Coordinates of C-alpha atoms and ligand atoms in Angstrom, one line a residue:
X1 CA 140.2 72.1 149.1
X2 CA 138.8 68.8 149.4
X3 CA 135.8 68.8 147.1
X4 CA 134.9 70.8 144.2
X5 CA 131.1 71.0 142.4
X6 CA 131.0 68.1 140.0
X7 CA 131.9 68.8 136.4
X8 CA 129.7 70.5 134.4
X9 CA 128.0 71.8 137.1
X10 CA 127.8 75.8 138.6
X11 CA 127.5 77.4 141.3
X12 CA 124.8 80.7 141.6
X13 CA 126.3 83.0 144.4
X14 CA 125.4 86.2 145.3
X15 CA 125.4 88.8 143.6
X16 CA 124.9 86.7 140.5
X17 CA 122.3 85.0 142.0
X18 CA 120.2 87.9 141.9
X19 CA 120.9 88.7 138.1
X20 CA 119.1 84.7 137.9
X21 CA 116.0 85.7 140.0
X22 CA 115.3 88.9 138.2
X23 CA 115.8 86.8 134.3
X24 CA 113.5 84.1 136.4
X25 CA 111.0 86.7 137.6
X26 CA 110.8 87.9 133.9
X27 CA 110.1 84.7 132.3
X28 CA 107.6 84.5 135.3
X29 CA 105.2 87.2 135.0
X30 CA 105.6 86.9 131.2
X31 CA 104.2 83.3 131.7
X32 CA 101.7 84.8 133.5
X33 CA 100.8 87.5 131.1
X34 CA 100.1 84.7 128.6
X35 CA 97.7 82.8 131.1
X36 CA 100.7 80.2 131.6
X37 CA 100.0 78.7 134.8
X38 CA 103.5 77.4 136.9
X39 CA 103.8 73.6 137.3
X40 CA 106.5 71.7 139.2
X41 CA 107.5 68.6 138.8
X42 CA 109.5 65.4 140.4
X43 CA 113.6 66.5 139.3
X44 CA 113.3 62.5 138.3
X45 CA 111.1 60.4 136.8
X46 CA 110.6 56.9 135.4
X47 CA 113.5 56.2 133.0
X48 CA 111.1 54.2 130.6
X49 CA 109.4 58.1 130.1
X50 CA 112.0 59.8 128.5
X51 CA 112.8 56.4 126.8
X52 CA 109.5 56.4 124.9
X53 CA 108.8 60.5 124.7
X54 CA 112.4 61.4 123.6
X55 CA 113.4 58.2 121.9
X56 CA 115.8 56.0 122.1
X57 CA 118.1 56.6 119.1
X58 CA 118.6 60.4 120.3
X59 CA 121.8 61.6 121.9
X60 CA 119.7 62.5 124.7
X61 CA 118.9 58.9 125.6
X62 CA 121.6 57.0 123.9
X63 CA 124.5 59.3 125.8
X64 CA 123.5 61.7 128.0
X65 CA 121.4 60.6 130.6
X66 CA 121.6 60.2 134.4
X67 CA 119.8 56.5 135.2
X68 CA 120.0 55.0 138.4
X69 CA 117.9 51.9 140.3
X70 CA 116.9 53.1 143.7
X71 CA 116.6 50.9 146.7
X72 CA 113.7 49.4 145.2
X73 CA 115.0 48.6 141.7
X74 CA 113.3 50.7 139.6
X75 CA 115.2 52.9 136.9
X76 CA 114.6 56.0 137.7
X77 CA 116.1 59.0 135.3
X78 CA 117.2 62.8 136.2
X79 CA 115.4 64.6 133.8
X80 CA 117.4 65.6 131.0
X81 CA 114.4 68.1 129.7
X82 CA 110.7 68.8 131.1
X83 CA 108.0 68.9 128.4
X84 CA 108.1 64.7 128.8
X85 CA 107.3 65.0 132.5
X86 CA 104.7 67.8 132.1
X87 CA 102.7 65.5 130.1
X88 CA 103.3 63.0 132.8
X89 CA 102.0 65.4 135.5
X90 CA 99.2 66.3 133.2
X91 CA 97.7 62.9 132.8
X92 CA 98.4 61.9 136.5
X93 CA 96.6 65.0 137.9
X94 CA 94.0 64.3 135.5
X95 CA 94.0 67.7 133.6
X96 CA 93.6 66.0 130.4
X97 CA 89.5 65.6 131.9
X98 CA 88.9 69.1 131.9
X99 CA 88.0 70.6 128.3
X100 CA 89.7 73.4 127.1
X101 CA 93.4 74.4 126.7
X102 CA 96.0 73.9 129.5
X103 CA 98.3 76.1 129.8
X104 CA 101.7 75.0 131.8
X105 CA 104.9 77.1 132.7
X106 CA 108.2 75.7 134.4
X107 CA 111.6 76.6 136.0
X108 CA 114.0 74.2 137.2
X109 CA 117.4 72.1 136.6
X110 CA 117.5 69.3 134.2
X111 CA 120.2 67.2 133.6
X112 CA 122.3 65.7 131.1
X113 CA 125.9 64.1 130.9
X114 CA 127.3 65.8 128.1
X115 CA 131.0 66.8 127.1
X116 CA 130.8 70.1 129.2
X117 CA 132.2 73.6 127.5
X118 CA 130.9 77.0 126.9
X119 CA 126.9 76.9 127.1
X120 CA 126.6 73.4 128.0
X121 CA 126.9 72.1 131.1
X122 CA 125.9 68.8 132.8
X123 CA 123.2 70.7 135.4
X124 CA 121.6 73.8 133.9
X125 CA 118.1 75.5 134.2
X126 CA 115.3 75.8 131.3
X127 CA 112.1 77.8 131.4
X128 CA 109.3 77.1 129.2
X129 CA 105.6 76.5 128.4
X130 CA 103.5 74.0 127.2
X131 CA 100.2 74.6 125.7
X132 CA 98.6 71.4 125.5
X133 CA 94.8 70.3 124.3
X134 CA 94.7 72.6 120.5
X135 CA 95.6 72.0 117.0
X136 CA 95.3 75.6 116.3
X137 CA 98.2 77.3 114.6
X138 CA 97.4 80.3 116.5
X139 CA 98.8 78.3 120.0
X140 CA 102.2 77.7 117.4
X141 CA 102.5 81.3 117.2
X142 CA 101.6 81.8 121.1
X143 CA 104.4 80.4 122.0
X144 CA 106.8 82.0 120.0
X145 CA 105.5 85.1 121.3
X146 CA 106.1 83.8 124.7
X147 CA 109.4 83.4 125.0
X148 CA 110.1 86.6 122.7
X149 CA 108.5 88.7 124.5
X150 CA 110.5 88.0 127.8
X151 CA 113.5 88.0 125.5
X152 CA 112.6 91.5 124.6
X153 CA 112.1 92.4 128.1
X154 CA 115.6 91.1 129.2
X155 CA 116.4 93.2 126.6
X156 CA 117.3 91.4 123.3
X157 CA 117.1 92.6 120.3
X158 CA 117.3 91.3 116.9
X159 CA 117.2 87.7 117.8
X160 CA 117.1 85.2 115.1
X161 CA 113.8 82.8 114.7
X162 CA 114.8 79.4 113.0
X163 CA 111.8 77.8 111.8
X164 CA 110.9 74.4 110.6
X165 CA 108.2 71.6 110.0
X166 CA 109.3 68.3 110.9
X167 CA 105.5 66.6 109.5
X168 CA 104.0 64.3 111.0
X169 CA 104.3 60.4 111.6
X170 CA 102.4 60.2 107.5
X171 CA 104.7 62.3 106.3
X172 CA 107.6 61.2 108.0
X173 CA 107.5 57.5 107.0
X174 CA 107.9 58.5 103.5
X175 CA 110.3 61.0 104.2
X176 CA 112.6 58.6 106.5
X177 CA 112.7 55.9 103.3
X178 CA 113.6 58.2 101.0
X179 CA 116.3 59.9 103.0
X180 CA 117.3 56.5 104.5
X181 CA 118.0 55.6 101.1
X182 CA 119.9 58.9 100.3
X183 CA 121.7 58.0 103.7
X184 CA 123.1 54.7 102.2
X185 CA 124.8 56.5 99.0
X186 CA 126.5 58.7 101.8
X187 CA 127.3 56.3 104.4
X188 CA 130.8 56.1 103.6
X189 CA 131.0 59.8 104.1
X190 CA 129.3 59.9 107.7
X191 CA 130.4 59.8 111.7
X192 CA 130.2 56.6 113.3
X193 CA 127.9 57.9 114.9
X194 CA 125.5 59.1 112.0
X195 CA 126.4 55.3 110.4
X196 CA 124.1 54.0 113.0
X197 CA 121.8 57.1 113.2
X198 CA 121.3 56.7 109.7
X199 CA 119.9 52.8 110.5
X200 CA 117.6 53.3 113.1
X201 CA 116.5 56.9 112.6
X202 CA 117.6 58.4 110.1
X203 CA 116.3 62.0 111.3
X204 CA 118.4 62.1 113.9
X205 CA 121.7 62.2 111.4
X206 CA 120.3 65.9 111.2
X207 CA 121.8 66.4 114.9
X208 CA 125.2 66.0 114.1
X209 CA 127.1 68.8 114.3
X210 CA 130.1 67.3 112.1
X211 CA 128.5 66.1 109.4
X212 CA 127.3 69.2 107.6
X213 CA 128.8 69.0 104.2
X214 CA 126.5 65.5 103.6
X215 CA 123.5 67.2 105.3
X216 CA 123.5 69.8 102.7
X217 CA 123.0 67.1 100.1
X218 CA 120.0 65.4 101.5
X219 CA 116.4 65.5 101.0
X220 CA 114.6 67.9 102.8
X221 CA 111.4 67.2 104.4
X222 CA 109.8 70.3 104.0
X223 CA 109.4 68.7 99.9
X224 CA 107.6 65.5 101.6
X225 CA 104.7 67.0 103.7
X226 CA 101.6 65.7 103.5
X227 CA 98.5 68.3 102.8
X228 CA 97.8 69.0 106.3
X229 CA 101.0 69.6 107.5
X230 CA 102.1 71.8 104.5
X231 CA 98.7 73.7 105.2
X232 CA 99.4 74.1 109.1
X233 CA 103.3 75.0 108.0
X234 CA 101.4 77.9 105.8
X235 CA 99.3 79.0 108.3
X236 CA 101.9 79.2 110.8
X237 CA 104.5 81.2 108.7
X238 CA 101.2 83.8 107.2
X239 CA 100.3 84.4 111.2
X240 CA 104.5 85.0 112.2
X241 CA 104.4 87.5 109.4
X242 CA 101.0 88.9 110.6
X243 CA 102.1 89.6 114.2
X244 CA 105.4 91.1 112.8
X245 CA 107.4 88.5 113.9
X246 CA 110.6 87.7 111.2
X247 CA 111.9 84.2 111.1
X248 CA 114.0 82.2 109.3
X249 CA 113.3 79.0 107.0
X250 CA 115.8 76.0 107.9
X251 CA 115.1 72.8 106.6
X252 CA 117.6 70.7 108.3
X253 CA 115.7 72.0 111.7
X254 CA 114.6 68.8 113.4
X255 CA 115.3 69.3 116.9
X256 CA 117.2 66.3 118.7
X257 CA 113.9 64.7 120.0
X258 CA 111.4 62.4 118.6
X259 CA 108.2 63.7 119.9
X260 CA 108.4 66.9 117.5
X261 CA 105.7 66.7 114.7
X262 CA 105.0 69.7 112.5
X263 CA 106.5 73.0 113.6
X264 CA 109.7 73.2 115.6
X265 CA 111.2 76.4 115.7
X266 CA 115.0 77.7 117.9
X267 CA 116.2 81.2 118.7
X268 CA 119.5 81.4 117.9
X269 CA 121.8 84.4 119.3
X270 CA 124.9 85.3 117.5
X271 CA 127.5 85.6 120.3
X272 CA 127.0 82.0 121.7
X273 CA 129.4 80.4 119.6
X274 CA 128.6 76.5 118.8
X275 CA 126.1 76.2 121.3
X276 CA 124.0 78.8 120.4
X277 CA 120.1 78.1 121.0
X278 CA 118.5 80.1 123.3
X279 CA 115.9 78.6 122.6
X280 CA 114.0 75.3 121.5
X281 CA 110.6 74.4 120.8
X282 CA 107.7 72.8 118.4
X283 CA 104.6 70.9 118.2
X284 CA 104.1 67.6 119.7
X285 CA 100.5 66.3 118.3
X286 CA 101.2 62.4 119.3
X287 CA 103.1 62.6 123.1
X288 CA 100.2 62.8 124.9
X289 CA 98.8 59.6 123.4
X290 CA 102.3 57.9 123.4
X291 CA 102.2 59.0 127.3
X292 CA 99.0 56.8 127.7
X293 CA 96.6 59.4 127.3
X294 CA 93.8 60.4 124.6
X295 CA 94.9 62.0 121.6
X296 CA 95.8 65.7 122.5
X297 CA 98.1 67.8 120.2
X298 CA 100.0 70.8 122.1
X299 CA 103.2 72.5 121.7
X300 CA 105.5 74.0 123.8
X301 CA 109.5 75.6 124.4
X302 CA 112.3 75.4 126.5
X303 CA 114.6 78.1 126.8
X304 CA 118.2 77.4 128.9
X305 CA 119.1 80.0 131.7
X306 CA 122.8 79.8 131.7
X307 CA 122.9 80.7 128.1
X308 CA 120.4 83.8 128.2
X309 CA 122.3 85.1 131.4
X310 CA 125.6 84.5 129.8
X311 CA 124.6 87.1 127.0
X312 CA 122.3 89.1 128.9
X313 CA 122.3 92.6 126.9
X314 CA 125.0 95.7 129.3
X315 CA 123.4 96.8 131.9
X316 CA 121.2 94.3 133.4
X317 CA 123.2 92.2 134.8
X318 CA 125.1 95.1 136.1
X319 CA 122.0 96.8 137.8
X320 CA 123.4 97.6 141.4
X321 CA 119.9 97.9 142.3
X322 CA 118.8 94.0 141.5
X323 CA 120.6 94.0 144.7
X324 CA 118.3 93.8 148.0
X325 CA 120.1 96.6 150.0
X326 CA 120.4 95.7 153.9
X327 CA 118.0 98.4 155.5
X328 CA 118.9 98.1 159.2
X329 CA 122.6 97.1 160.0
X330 CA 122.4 96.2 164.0
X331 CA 125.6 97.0 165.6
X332 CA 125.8 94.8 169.2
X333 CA 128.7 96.4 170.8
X334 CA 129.3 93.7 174.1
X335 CA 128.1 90.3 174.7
X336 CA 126.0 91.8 177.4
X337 CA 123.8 93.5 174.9
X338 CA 123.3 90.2 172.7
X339 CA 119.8 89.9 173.8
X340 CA 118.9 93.4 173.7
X341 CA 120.3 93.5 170.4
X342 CA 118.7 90.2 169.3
X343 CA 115.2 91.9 170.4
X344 CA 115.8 95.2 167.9
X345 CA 116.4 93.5 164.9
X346 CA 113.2 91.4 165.2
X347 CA 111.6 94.8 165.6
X348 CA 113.3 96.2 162.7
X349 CA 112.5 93.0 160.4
X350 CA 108.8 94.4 160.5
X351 CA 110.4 97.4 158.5
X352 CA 112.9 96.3 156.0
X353 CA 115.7 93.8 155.9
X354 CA 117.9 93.4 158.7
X355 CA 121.7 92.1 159.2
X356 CA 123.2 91.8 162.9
X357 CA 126.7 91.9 163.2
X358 CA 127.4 89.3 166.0
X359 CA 131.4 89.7 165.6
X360 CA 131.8 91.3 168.9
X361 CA 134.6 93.0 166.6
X362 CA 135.3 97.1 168.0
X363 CA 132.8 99.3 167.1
X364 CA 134.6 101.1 164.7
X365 CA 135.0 98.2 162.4
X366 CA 131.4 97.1 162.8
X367 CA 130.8 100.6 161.5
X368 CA 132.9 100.6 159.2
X369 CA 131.4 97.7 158.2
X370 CA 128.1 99.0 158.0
X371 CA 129.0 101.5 155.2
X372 CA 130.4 98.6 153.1
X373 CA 126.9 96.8 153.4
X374 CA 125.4 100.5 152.7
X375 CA 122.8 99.6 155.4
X376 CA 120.3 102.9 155.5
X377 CA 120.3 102.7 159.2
X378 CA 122.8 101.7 161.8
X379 CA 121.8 100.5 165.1
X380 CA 123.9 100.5 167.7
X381 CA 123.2 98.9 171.1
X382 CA 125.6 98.6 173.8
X383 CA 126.4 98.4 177.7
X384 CA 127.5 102.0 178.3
X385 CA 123.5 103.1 177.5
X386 CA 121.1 99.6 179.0
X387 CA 117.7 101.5 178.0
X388 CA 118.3 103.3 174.6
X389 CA 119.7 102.4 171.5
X390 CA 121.4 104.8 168.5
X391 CA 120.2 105.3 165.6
X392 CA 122.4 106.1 163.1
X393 CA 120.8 107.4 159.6
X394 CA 123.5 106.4 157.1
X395 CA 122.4 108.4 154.3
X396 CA 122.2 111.5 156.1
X397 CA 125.1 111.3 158.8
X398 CA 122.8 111.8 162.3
X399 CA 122.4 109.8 165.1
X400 CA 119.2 109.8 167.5
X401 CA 118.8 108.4 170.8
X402 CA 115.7 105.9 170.5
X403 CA 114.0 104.2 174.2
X404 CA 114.3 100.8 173.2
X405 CA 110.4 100.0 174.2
X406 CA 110.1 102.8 171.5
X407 CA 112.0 101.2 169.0
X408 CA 108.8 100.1 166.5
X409 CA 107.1 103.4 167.1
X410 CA 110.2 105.5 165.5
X411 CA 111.0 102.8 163.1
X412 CA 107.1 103.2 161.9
X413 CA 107.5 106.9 162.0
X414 CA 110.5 107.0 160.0
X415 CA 110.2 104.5 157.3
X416 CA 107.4 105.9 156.5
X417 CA 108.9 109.8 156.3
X418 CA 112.0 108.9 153.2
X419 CA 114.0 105.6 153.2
X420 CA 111.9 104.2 150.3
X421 CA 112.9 100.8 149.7
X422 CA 111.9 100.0 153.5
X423 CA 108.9 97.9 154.3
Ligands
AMP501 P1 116.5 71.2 124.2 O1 115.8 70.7 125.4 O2 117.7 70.4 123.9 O3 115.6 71.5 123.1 O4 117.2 72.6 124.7 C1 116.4 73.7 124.9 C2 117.4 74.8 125.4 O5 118.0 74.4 126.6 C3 118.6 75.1 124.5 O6 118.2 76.0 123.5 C4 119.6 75.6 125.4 O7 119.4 77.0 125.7 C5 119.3 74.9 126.7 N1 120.2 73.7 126.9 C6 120.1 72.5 126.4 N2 121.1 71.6 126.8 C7 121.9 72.4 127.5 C8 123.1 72.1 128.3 N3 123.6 70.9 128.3 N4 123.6 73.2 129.0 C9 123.1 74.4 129.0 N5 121.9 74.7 128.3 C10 121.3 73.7 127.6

């Protein structure tokens, strides 16, 4: 084999592909259920976006990120996550004009050059919402109830809720001095890594996955909120526990972005091992402004693909019938026939779904064939009869002889008598 997929990236083939479309087609009409209109946007954007909405002291843009000039010499950026370029697409379509709440949904590949392993790859898919133009708490909880309601309806159960509040750029300027200064009493004890974290922003130290034991002895922020984020973090936790929702209290929460303010929240599934977010999502009062916009709070998610599907509760992904099952199977016995044959299956697309063996292999193995595709109906046309074709119910083992001018007039007939899954 000459080439291979580049690292850290996958390949969806069938039949898997169709356990993705029916997860997709979940979060979909759940999206919709919500009032979550779908939005697509350009898979790469202006570097100089994701510099200023993610930040520039995050892994994501320090590390992980896939820049390139183009032909023209502008940086240009794969996007390593979507809420950034939604805001983009929401200011340069001029939705911010219209009053009200808008309500955004997305599926599609982002990108990030990260050391690839279980649940982390360099390629992978995230859904998610952003509900953009309200302070309300209420849009907090929304969104939460989003993506746990297509969770539920893959299925899960018993997922846990991790929820935070990460203030707000008043209470995090006092917060980042006093932890900065906790920072230097540990510094000796942190990552290289954290050292310079710990410098520039020292909220990011809380995305290091090796330096737990000093984590534990920092200050938390949720002890230097100002009033109106304390009340909003109140008002949040009373509505969760309203709507029956449980959740879990982690301080050192603080998502590995810079546009979070107030409430970030992950769901977390037990199986997943080190990477185990489903889940991400929070506030993000300031981004719209920092995108060059008015002052519009919103909040949003972003749930990964490969990481839901890889835990996807017995039985769905195993569900024969997320398969599309081949209706017609068109048997073309001799070259002679091709056109004849051709001419049928067009017929028969009208009807259900159609696959034409053009093997010019014997019969008998296009037959045989057939019953591997479990086709409903086989139709056979061949030489040895110029005017009529066979039609060969696979389900119930008899064979008709069908005029082929009458072909659409029996298929009509008898996709609408049984065969249920035909058009
Ligand atoms: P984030 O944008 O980092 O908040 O991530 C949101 C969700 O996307 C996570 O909870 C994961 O499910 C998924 N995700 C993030 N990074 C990766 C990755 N490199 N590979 C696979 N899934 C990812």
């Amino acid at each position: 084999m000459k080439y291979h997929r580049p690292r850290g990236t996958q390949d969806i083939v069938p039949p898997n592909v169709y356990t993705w479309r029916y997860v997709e087609g979940v979060f979909d009409s759940t999206f919709l259920r919500f009032g979550y209109q779908p939005l697509r946007t350009p898979i790469f954007e202006s570097t100089d976006l994701f510099l200023r909405s993610v930040g520039e002291a995050t892994d994501i843009v320090s590390k992980e990120m896939y820049t390139f000039l183009d032909r023209g010499g502008r940086s240009l950026t794969l996007r390593p996550e979507n809420t950034a370029a939604v805001i983009r697409a929401y200011l340069d379509g001029g939705m911010h004009r219209v009053a009200g709440i808008s309500r955004l949904s997305y599926i599609g590949p982002m990108f990030r050059y990260d050391r690839p392993q279980a649940g982390r790859y360099r390629q992978f898919h995230q859904v998610g919402v952003e509900a953009i133009g309200n302070l309300s708490a209420m849009l907090d909880i929304e969104v939460i109830e989003v993506v746990m309601t297509a969770l539920s309806e893959l299925g899960f159960e018993g997922l846990n809720v991790k929820l935070n509040s990460v203030g707000c750029p008043v209470c995090r300027e006092d917060y980042t001095t006093v932890l900065g200064e906790a920072l230097e009493k540990h510094m000796e004890r942190l990552c290289d890594d954290c050292k310079v974290r710990a410098r520039i922003n020292p909220l990011r130290v809380f995305d290091c996955k090796r330096d737990s034991e000093v984590k534990k002895e920092l200050p938390s922020i949720s002890d230097h909120l100002c009033d109106e984020c304390s009340s909003h973090f109140a008002i949040v936790r009373s509505l969760l526990r309203a709507v029956g929702r449980s959740f879990e209290l982690d301080p050192q929460l603080v998502r590995g972005l810079d546009y979070y303010t107030k409430t970030t929240f992950e769901i977390l599934h037990g199986s997943l091992g080190a990477q185990n977010a489903l889940c991400g999502g929070g506030r993000y009062d300031n981004l719209v402004e920092q995108c060059g916009g008015p002052s519009t709070p919103a909040v949003g998610f972003s749930a990964g693909l490969e990481r839901i599907i890889s835990v996807l509760p017995a039985g769905v992904d195993q569900e024969r019938s997320l398969i599309p099952r081949i209706d017609f199977y068109v048997a073309c016995a001799d070259e002679d026939s091709a056109e004849r044959a051709l001419k049928a299956a067009n017929v028969l697309r009208t009807f259900g779904n159609v696959e034409v063996d053009a093997s010019m292999r014997t019969l008998k193995t296009q037959l045989k064939h057939a019953e591997k595709t479990r086709a409903r109906v086989t139709v056979i046309v061949g030489a040895d009869s110029p005017h009529r074709l066979r039609w060969k119910d696979m389900d119930e083992r008899s064979q008709v002889e069908v005029e082929d001018d009458g072909l659409r007039s029996f298929a009509d007939e008898h996709s609408k008598h049984g065969n249920e899954g035909m058009a």
